[in-house]
C-alpha cells in the first residue's frame, strides 16, 4: 500500500508538470521563476487548509466550516487591528479563536455523536452569521488597516513571501506529526479501523476532536493571512473555498473513507488546483470553467480512490474470524 500511495503521488506530480508544460506552450512566461513563485504563494492558503482538512478526513470526518472559520477569524483580526491591538496578540488571537471554533465542531461530533457533515454545515452558517453581527454587514478595507497588519504576509525572506514560508513550515510540521507522533498514527488508526483502534486504547472521539481542533487552528491562522494579503474583510470572504479544500484532499489521494492519505498528496492536490486557477485566465479560458474542471477532477479522484483504497492503510488490528467447525 505504501508503494501504491507513493506511485499515486508521483502520478499527480507528473500530471502537474505536464499541465505546466502544456500551459507554457501557449504562454511561456507562465514558467518564469517569478511567476511560479507567485503561483505557489497564491496556493499557500489552500495548502494550509488542505493539511488541516486531511487529518479530519483521515478520521472519517469532514469539515465544511473551514472557510467560514477563516472568514470569522479574518474579520476579528481586522477589527482587532482597527482597535490598535499589537500584531503578536492578533496572531495569537486568531490561532486561539480558530482552535476554539474547531473544538466546537469536535465536541458536537464526539459528545453529541452528530454526523460531521451535519455539524459543520450548521457551524458554517453560524460562523457567517456571527461575522454579520459583529461587523454589522460592513466591509473593512485597506485604508482601515495598519501598514504592519498588511505587510507581514507580504514581506519577503530569501526571495519568498512570509505567506509561502508559513505554508512550507506547516508542511514540515505536519509531515513530522503524521510520521513521528502517536497522534498522527491515531488519525490513521481511527480512520482505518475505528473498532480495532478502541482495542488498542485509542479514543475515536478524542482523536476526531483533535483533528477538528487542528483544522480550526489552521483556518484561524489563514484567516489573518488571507485578510492581510488581500487587504479586505467582509461577510462572504472565501465563500465556497471549503469545496476547493476538500477537492485538494480528494485529488491528492486522501480517502474519504478514512485511514489513507499523506501530507505530500494533500499538498500536490492543492498545487494542482492552484495551477489550474492561475492558468485559466492566462490561456484565455473563463475562470468559471474552474468549477467544472475541479468537479471532474474530484469525480475521477474518488473513482480512482474507490478502486485502489479498498484495502485500508495502516490497520493496527485486523478483523479476526473464527474458523467454522464441521459438524
mmCIF file of N, CA, C and O in Angstrom, residues 142-217:
data_model
loop_
_atom_site.group_PDB
_atom_site.id
_atom_site.type_symbol
_atom_site.label_atom_id
_atom_site.label_comp_id
_atom_site.label_asym_id
_atom_site.label_seq_id
_atom_site.Cartn_x
_atom_site.Cartn_y
_atom_site.Cartn_z
ATOM 1 N N UNK A 142 -8.672 48.362 2.852
ATOM 2 C CA UNK A 142 -7.232 48.537 3.050
ATOM 3 C C UNK A 142 -6.896 49.788 3.837
ATOM 4 O O UNK A 142 -6.003 49.775 4.700
ATOM 5 N N UNK A 143 -7.594 50.894 3.573
ATOM 6 C CA UNK A 143 -7.255 52.146 4.244
ATOM 7 C C UNK A 143 -7.601 52.126 5.731
ATOM 8 O O UNK A 143 -7.159 53.006 6.484
ATOM 9 N N UNK A 144 -8.377 51.117 6.155
ATOM 10 C CA UNK A 144 -8.724 50.994 7.569
ATOM 11 C C UNK A 144 -7.787 50.048 8.314
ATOM 12 O O UNK A 144 -7.971 49.833 9.516
ATOM 13 N N UNK A 145 -6.825 49.484 7.600
ATOM 14 C CA UNK A 145 -5.875 48.544 8.196
ATOM 15 C C UNK A 145 -4.513 49.202 8.347
ATOM 16 O O UNK A 145 -4.104 50.004 7.498
ATOM 17 N N UNK A 146 -3.808 48.843 9.412
ATOM 18 C CA UNK A 146 -2.484 49.432 9.650
ATOM 19 C C UNK A 146 -1.465 48.853 8.669
ATOM 20 O O UNK A 146 -1.615 47.724 8.179
ATOM 21 N N UNK A 147 -0.412 49.602 8.356
ATOM 22 C CA UNK A 147 0.627 49.091 7.453
ATOM 23 C C UNK A 147 1.264 47.792 7.944
ATOM 24 O O UNK A 147 1.537 46.883 7.153
ATOM 25 N N UNK A 148 1.502 47.687 9.249
ATOM 26 C CA UNK A 148 2.116 46.470 9.792
ATOM 27 C C UNK A 148 1.212 45.257 9.604
ATOM 28 O O UNK A 148 1.677 44.154 9.320
ATOM 29 N N UNK A 149 -0.089 45.452 9.761
ATOM 30 C CA UNK A 149 -1.064 44.373 9.601
ATOM 31 C C UNK A 149 -1.019 43.820 8.187
ATOM 32 O O UNK A 149 -1.038 42.600 7.978
ATOM 33 N N UNK A 150 -0.946 44.683 7.192
ATOM 34 C CA UNK A 150 -0.937 44.258 5.797
ATOM 35 C C UNK A 150 0.428 43.770 5.340
ATOM 36 O O UNK A 150 0.521 42.957 4.415
ATOM 37 N N UNK A 151 1.482 44.245 5.973
ATOM 38 C CA UNK A 151 2.834 43.966 5.477
ATOM 39 C C UNK A 151 3.345 42.587 5.844
ATOM 40 O O UNK A 151 4.158 42.014 5.100
ATOM 41 N N UNK A 152 2.892 42.032 6.970
ATOM 42 C CA UNK A 152 3.508 40.799 7.467
ATOM 43 C C UNK A 152 3.481 39.645 6.461
ATOM 44 O O UNK A 152 4.534 39.079 6.137
ATOM 45 N N UNK A 153 2.335 39.224 5.910
ATOM 46 C CA UNK A 153 2.361 38.086 4.984
ATOM 47 C C UNK A 153 3.011 38.408 3.649
ATOM 48 O O UNK A 153 3.399 37.493 2.910
ATOM 49 N N UNK A 154 3.186 39.689 3.329
ATOM 50 C CA UNK A 154 3.768 40.077 2.045
ATOM 51 C C UNK A 154 5.271 40.269 2.117
ATOM 52 O O UNK A 154 5.944 40.297 1.078
ATOM 53 N N UNK A 155 5.815 40.435 3.321
ATOM 54 C CA UNK A 155 7.257 40.635 3.473
ATOM 55 C C UNK A 155 8.023 39.440 2.920
ATOM 56 O O UNK A 155 7.580 38.294 3.044
ATOM 57 N N UNK A 156 9.153 39.694 2.284
ATOM 58 C CA UNK A 156 9.924 38.623 1.651
ATOM 59 C C UNK A 156 11.160 38.282 2.473
ATOM 60 O O UNK A 156 11.846 39.168 2.975
ATOM 61 N N UNK A 157 11.429 36.985 2.584
ATOM 62 C CA UNK A 157 12.625 36.462 3.233
ATOM 63 C C UNK A 157 13.290 35.505 2.257
ATOM 64 O O UNK A 157 12.667 34.525 1.815
ATOM 65 N N UNK A 158 14.501 35.796 1.864
ATOM 66 C CA UNK A 158 15.241 34.967 0.895
ATOM 67 C C UNK A 158 14.449 34.787 -0.402
ATOM 68 O O UNK A 158 14.448 33.723 -1.008
ATOM 69 N N UNK A 159 13.761 35.840 -0.814
ATOM 70 C CA UNK A 159 13.061 35.813 -2.092
ATOM 71 C C UNK A 159 11.661 35.249 -2.060
ATOM 72 O O UNK A 159 10.973 35.262 -3.085
ATOM 73 N N UNK A 160 11.215 34.742 -0.900
ATOM 74 C CA UNK A 160 9.857 34.193 -0.792
ATOM 75 C C UNK A 160 9.043 35.000 0.211
ATOM 76 O O UNK A 160 9.557 35.374 1.277
ATOM 77 N N UNK A 161 7.769 35.259 -0.079
ATOM 78 C CA UNK A 161 6.922 35.953 0.895
ATOM 79 C C UNK A 161 6.743 35.128 2.168
ATOM 80 O O UNK A 161 6.838 33.889 2.148
ATOM 81 N N UNK A 162 6.467 35.823 3.259
ATOM 82 C CA UNK A 162 6.255 35.148 4.544
ATOM 83 C C UNK A 162 5.107 34.146 4.443
ATOM 84 O O UNK A 162 5.155 33.071 5.054
ATOM 85 N N UNK A 163 4.083 34.463 3.665
ATOM 86 C CA UNK A 163 2.960 33.536 3.490
ATOM 87 C C UNK A 163 3.441 32.190 2.957
ATOM 88 O O UNK A 163 3.010 31.122 3.437
ATOM 89 N N UNK A 164 4.341 32.206 1.987
ATOM 90 C CA UNK A 164 4.876 30.958 1.447
ATOM 91 C C UNK A 164 5.722 30.224 2.476
ATOM 92 O O UNK A 164 5.660 28.989 2.578
ATOM 93 N N UNK A 165 6.508 30.976 3.245
ATOM 94 C CA UNK A 165 7.329 30.344 4.273
ATOM 95 C C UNK A 165 6.469 29.686 5.349
ATOM 96 O O UNK A 165 6.800 28.606 5.855
ATOM 97 N N UNK A 166 5.361 30.329 5.694
ATOM 98 C CA UNK A 166 4.451 29.735 6.679
ATOM 99 C C UNK A 166 3.884 28.420 6.142
ATOM 100 O O UNK A 166 3.784 27.426 6.871
ATOM 101 N N UNK A 167 3.501 28.413 4.866
ATOM 102 C CA UNK A 167 2.986 27.176 4.258
ATOM 103 C C UNK A 167 4.044 26.076 4.289
ATOM 104 O O UNK A 167 3.745 24.922 4.626
ATOM 105 N N UNK A 168 5.284 26.413 3.962
ATOM 106 C CA UNK A 168 6.357 25.416 3.983
ATOM 107 C C UNK A 168 6.604 24.901 5.396
ATOM 108 O O UNK A 168 6.846 23.700 5.602
ATOM 109 N N UNK A 169 6.560 25.798 6.372
ATOM 110 C CA UNK A 169 6.759 25.386 7.761
ATOM 111 C C UNK A 169 5.651 24.443 8.211
ATOM 112 O O UNK A 169 5.918 23.422 8.867
ATOM 113 N N UNK A 170 4.414 24.739 7.853
ATOM 114 C CA UNK A 170 3.295 23.888 8.250
ATOM 115 C C UNK A 170 3.370 22.537 7.561
ATOM 116 O O UNK A 170 3.051 21.496 8.158
ATOM 117 N N UNK A 171 3.818 22.505 6.309
ATOM 118 C CA UNK A 171 4.020 21.224 5.616
ATOM 119 C C UNK A 171 5.020 20.364 6.391
ATOM 120 O O UNK A 171 4.785 19.177 6.631
ATOM 121 N N UNK A 172 6.134 20.977 6.795
ATOM 122 C CA UNK A 172 7.155 20.237 7.538
ATOM 123 C C UNK A 172 6.626 19.753 8.889
ATOM 124 O O UNK A 172 6.866 18.600 9.292
ATOM 125 N N UNK A 173 5.875 20.600 9.588
ATOM 126 C CA UNK A 173 5.336 20.217 10.894
ATOM 127 C C UNK A 173 4.326 19.082 10.766
ATOM 128 O O UNK A 173 4.302 18.161 11.594
ATOM 129 N N UNK A 174 3.495 19.126 9.732
ATOM 130 C CA UNK A 174 2.511 18.069 9.555
ATOM 131 C C UNK A 174 3.162 16.762 9.117
ATOM 132 O O UNK A 174 2.688 15.680 9.485
ATOM 133 N N UNK A 175 4.226 16.850 8.329
ATOM 134 C CA UNK A 175 4.958 15.633 7.969
ATOM 135 C C UNK A 175 5.520 14.975 9.224
ATOM 136 O O UNK A 175 5.471 13.744 9.381
ATOM 137 N N UNK A 176 6.033 15.793 10.139
ATOM 138 C CA UNK A 176 6.546 15.271 11.412
ATOM 139 C C UNK A 176 5.418 14.719 12.262
ATOM 140 O O UNK A 176 5.544 13.635 12.866
ATOM 141 N N UNK A 177 4.300 15.431 12.323
ATOM 142 C CA UNK A 177 3.146 14.989 13.111
ATOM 143 C C UNK A 177 2.635 13.635 12.640
ATOM 144 O O UNK A 177 2.390 12.725 13.454
ATOM 145 N N UNK A 178 2.467 13.487 11.337
ATOM 146 C CA UNK A 178 1.885 12.265 10.781
ATOM 147 C C UNK A 178 2.820 11.076 10.929
ATOM 148 O O UNK A 178 2.388 9.963 11.243
ATOM 149 N N UNK A 179 4.107 11.303 10.737
ATOM 150 C CA UNK A 179 5.060 10.194 10.699
ATOM 151 C C UNK A 179 5.652 9.831 12.055
ATOM 152 O O UNK A 179 6.018 8.684 12.272
ATOM 153 N N UNK A 180 5.743 10.802 12.958
ATOM 154 C CA UNK A 180 6.565 10.589 14.140
ATOM 155 C C UNK A 180 5.841 10.691 15.473
ATOM 156 O O UNK A 180 6.474 10.527 16.520
ATOM 157 N N UNK A 181 4.547 10.974 15.471
ATOM 158 C CA UNK A 181 3.869 11.178 16.752
ATOM 159 C C UNK A 181 2.728 10.173 16.936
ATOM 160 O O UNK A 181 2.127 9.710 15.952
ATOM 161 N N UNK A 182 2.419 9.831 18.185
ATOM 162 C CA UNK A 182 1.278 8.936 18.434
ATOM 163 C C UNK A 182 -0.035 9.496 17.905
ATOM 164 O O UNK A 182 -0.892 8.749 17.431
ATOM 165 N N UNK A 183 -0.218 10.822 17.991
ATOM 166 C CA UNK A 183 -1.452 11.419 17.488
ATOM 167 C C UNK A 183 -1.589 11.205 15.985
ATOM 168 O O UNK A 183 -2.678 10.869 15.500
ATOM 169 N N UNK A 184 -0.500 11.385 15.260
ATOM 170 C CA UNK A 184 -0.539 11.154 13.817
ATOM 171 C C UNK A 184 -0.915 9.732 13.477
ATOM 172 O O UNK A 184 -1.720 9.479 12.562
ATOM 173 N N UNK A 185 -0.355 8.772 14.215
ATOM 174 C CA UNK A 185 -0.698 7.368 13.976
ATOM 175 C C UNK A 185 -2.144 7.080 14.359
ATOM 176 O O UNK A 185 -2.802 6.227 13.761
ATOM 177 N N UNK A 186 -2.632 7.821 15.365
ATOM 178 C CA UNK A 186 -4.029 7.632 15.780
ATOM 179 C C UNK A 186 -5.007 8.049 14.687
ATOM 180 O O UNK A 186 -6.060 7.430 14.519
ATOM 181 N N UNK A 187 -4.672 9.094 13.938
ATOM 182 C CA UNK A 187 -5.542 9.520 12.845
ATOM 183 C C UNK A 187 -5.764 8.374 11.855
ATOM 184 O O UNK A 187 -6.883 8.103 11.428
ATOM 185 N N UNK A 188 -4.675 7.695 11.494
ATOM 186 C CA UNK A 188 -4.779 6.578 10.554
ATOM 187 C C UNK A 188 -5.510 5.391 11.181
ATOM 188 O O UNK A 188 -6.308 4.724 10.522
ATOM 189 N N UNK A 189 -5.232 5.149 12.462
ATOM 190 C CA UNK A 189 -5.855 4.010 13.127
ATOM 191 C C UNK A 189 -7.362 4.174 13.219
ATOM 192 O O UNK A 189 -8.130 3.251 12.923
ATOM 193 N N UNK A 190 -7.800 5.365 13.611
ATOM 194 C CA UNK A 190 -9.236 5.630 13.757
ATOM 195 C C UNK A 190 -9.931 5.562 12.401
ATOM 196 O O UNK A 190 -11.038 5.018 12.284
ATOM 197 N N UNK A 191 -9.309 6.091 11.384
ATOM 198 C CA UNK A 191 -9.917 6.054 10.068
ATOM 199 C C UNK A 191 -9.851 4.695 9.409
ATOM 200 O O UNK A 191 -10.776 4.284 8.706
ATOM 201 N N UNK A 192 -8.756 3.980 9.656
ATOM 202 C CA UNK A 192 -8.593 2.670 9.026
ATOM 203 C C UNK A 192 -9.504 1.618 9.616
ATOM 204 O O UNK A 192 -10.117 0.824 8.901
ATOM 205 N N UNK A 193 -9.622 1.603 10.944
ATOM 206 C CA UNK A 193 -10.479 0.625 11.606
ATOM 207 C C UNK A 193 -10.792 1.132 13.019
ATOM 208 O O UNK A 193 -10.067 0.844 13.964
ATOM 209 N N UNK A 194 -11.859 1.919 13.161
ATOM 210 C CA UNK A 194 -12.152 2.514 14.473
ATOM 211 C C UNK A 194 -12.401 1.489 15.564
ATOM 212 O O UNK A 194 -12.078 1.723 16.727
ATOM 213 N N UNK A 195 -12.988 0.329 15.213
ATOM 214 C CA UNK A 195 -13.251 -0.693 16.230
ATOM 215 C C UNK A 195 -11.949 -1.291 16.735
ATOM 216 O O UNK A 195 -11.776 -1.507 17.944
ATOM 217 N N UNK A 196 -11.020 -1.546 15.833
ATOM 218 C CA UNK A 196 -9.722 -2.073 16.249
ATOM 219 C C UNK A 196 -8.947 -1.037 17.056
ATOM 220 O O UNK A 196 -8.226 -1.372 17.998
ATOM 221 N N UNK A 197 -9.101 0.249 16.687
ATOM 222 C CA UNK A 197 -8.388 1.295 17.411
ATOM 223 C C UNK A 197 -8.796 1.322 18.878
ATOM 224 O O UNK A 197 -7.972 1.563 19.762
ATOM 225 N N UNK A 198 -10.070 1.077 19.151
ATOM 226 C CA UNK A 198 -10.555 1.069 20.526
ATOM 227 C C UNK A 198 -9.844 0.005 21.343
ATOM 228 O O UNK A 198 -9.495 0.220 22.513
ATOM 229 N N UNK A 199 -9.598 -1.147 20.738
ATOM 230 C CA UNK A 199 -8.940 -2.243 21.457
ATOM 231 C C UNK A 199 -7.494 -1.922 21.821
ATOM 232 O O UNK A 199 -6.929 -2.533 22.728
ATOM 233 N N UNK A 200 -6.887 -0.978 21.116
ATOM 234 C CA UNK A 200 -5.511 -0.596 21.438
ATOM 235 C C UNK A 200 -5.447 0.598 22.378
ATOM 236 O O UNK A 200 -4.375 1.138 22.631
ATOM 237 N N UNK A 201 -6.608 1.048 22.864
ATOM 238 C CA UNK A 201 -6.631 2.143 23.820
ATOM 239 C C UNK A 201 -6.767 3.519 23.205
ATOM 240 O O UNK A 201 -6.597 4.527 23.896
ATOM 241 N N UNK A 202 -7.061 3.594 21.911
ATOM 242 C CA UNK A 202 -7.226 4.885 21.236
ATOM 243 C C UNK A 202 -8.685 5.310 21.314
ATOM 244 O O UNK A 202 -9.578 4.540 20.965
ATOM 245 N N UNK A 203 -8.925 6.522 21.755
ATOM 246 C CA UNK A 203 -10.279 7.066 21.809
ATOM 247 C C UNK A 203 -10.642 7.644 20.450
ATOM 248 O O UNK A 203 -10.030 8.628 20.006
ATOM 249 N N UNK A 204 -11.616 7.042 19.788
ATOM 250 C CA UNK A 204 -12.033 7.521 18.466
ATOM 251 C C UNK A 204 -12.547 8.954 18.548
ATOM 252 O O UNK A 204 -12.160 9.814 17.754
ATOM 253 N N UNK A 205 -13.413 9.232 19.508
ATOM 254 C CA UNK A 205 -13.982 10.569 19.639
ATOM 255 C C UNK A 205 -12.938 11.619 19.942
ATOM 256 O O UNK A 205 -12.954 12.716 19.361
ATOM 257 N N UNK A 206 -12.025 11.304 20.856
ATOM 258 C CA UNK A 206 -10.991 12.279 21.218
ATOM 259 C C UNK A 206 -10.066 12.553 20.037
ATOM 260 O O UNK A 206 -9.644 13.692 19.820
ATOM 261 N N UNK A 207 -9.748 11.524 19.274
ATOM 262 C CA UNK A 207 -8.888 11.706 18.112
ATOM 263 C C UNK A 207 -9.571 12.570 17.058
ATOM 264 O O UNK A 207 -8.949 13.464 16.468
ATOM 265 N N UNK A 208 -10.847 12.333 16.811
ATOM 266 C CA UNK A 208 -11.589 13.177 15.878
ATOM 267 C C UNK A 208 -11.669 14.617 16.386
ATOM 268 O O UNK A 208 -11.570 15.570 15.605
ATOM 269 N N UNK A 209 -11.843 14.771 17.687
ATOM 270 C CA UNK A 209 -11.863 16.106 18.289
ATOM 271 C C UNK A 209 -10.558 16.842 18.011
ATOM 272 O O UNK A 209 -10.562 18.017 17.604
ATOM 273 N N UNK A 210 -9.420 16.166 18.211
ATOM 274 C CA UNK A 210 -8.123 16.793 17.964
ATOM 275 C C UNK A 210 -7.949 17.152 16.494
ATOM 276 O O UNK A 210 -7.332 18.178 16.160
ATOM 277 N N UNK A 211 -8.493 16.331 15.608
ATOM 278 C CA UNK A 211 -8.408 16.639 14.172
ATOM 279 C C UNK A 211 -9.161 17.929 13.858
ATOM 280 O O UNK A 211 -8.675 18.787 13.111
ATOM 281 N N UNK A 212 -10.345 18.085 14.437
ATOM 282 C CA UNK A 212 -11.116 19.311 14.211
ATOM 283 C C UNK A 212 -10.411 20.525 14.808
ATOM 284 O O UNK A 212 -10.450 21.624 14.227
ATOM 285 N N UNK A 213 -9.776 20.370 15.956
ATOM 286 C CA UNK A 213 -9.050 21.477 16.572
ATOM 287 C C UNK A 213 -7.891 21.907 15.680
ATOM 288 O O UNK A 213 -7.657 23.113 15.469
ATOM 289 N N UNK A 214 -7.152 20.937 15.134
ATOM 290 C CA UNK A 214 -6.049 21.265 14.227
ATOM 291 C C UNK A 214 -6.556 21.983 12.985
ATOM 292 O O UNK A 214 -5.973 22.984 12.545
ATOM 293 N N UNK A 215 -7.635 21.480 12.416
ATOM 294 C CA UNK A 215 -8.212 22.124 11.243
ATOM 295 C C UNK A 215 -8.653 23.549 11.550
ATOM 296 O O UNK A 215 -8.399 24.481 10.762
ATOM 297 N N UNK A 216 -9.294 23.740 12.700
ATOM 298 C CA UNK A 216 -9.734 25.073 13.085
ATOM 299 C C UNK A 216 -8.581 26.020 13.344
ATOM 300 O O UNK A 216 -8.639 27.206 12.989
ATOM 301 N N UNK A 217 -7.523 25.505 13.956
ATOM 302 C CA UNK A 217 -6.344 26.332 14.227
ATOM 303 C C UNK A 217 -5.749 26.872 12.935
ATOM 304 O O UNK A 217 -5.425 28.065 12.822
#
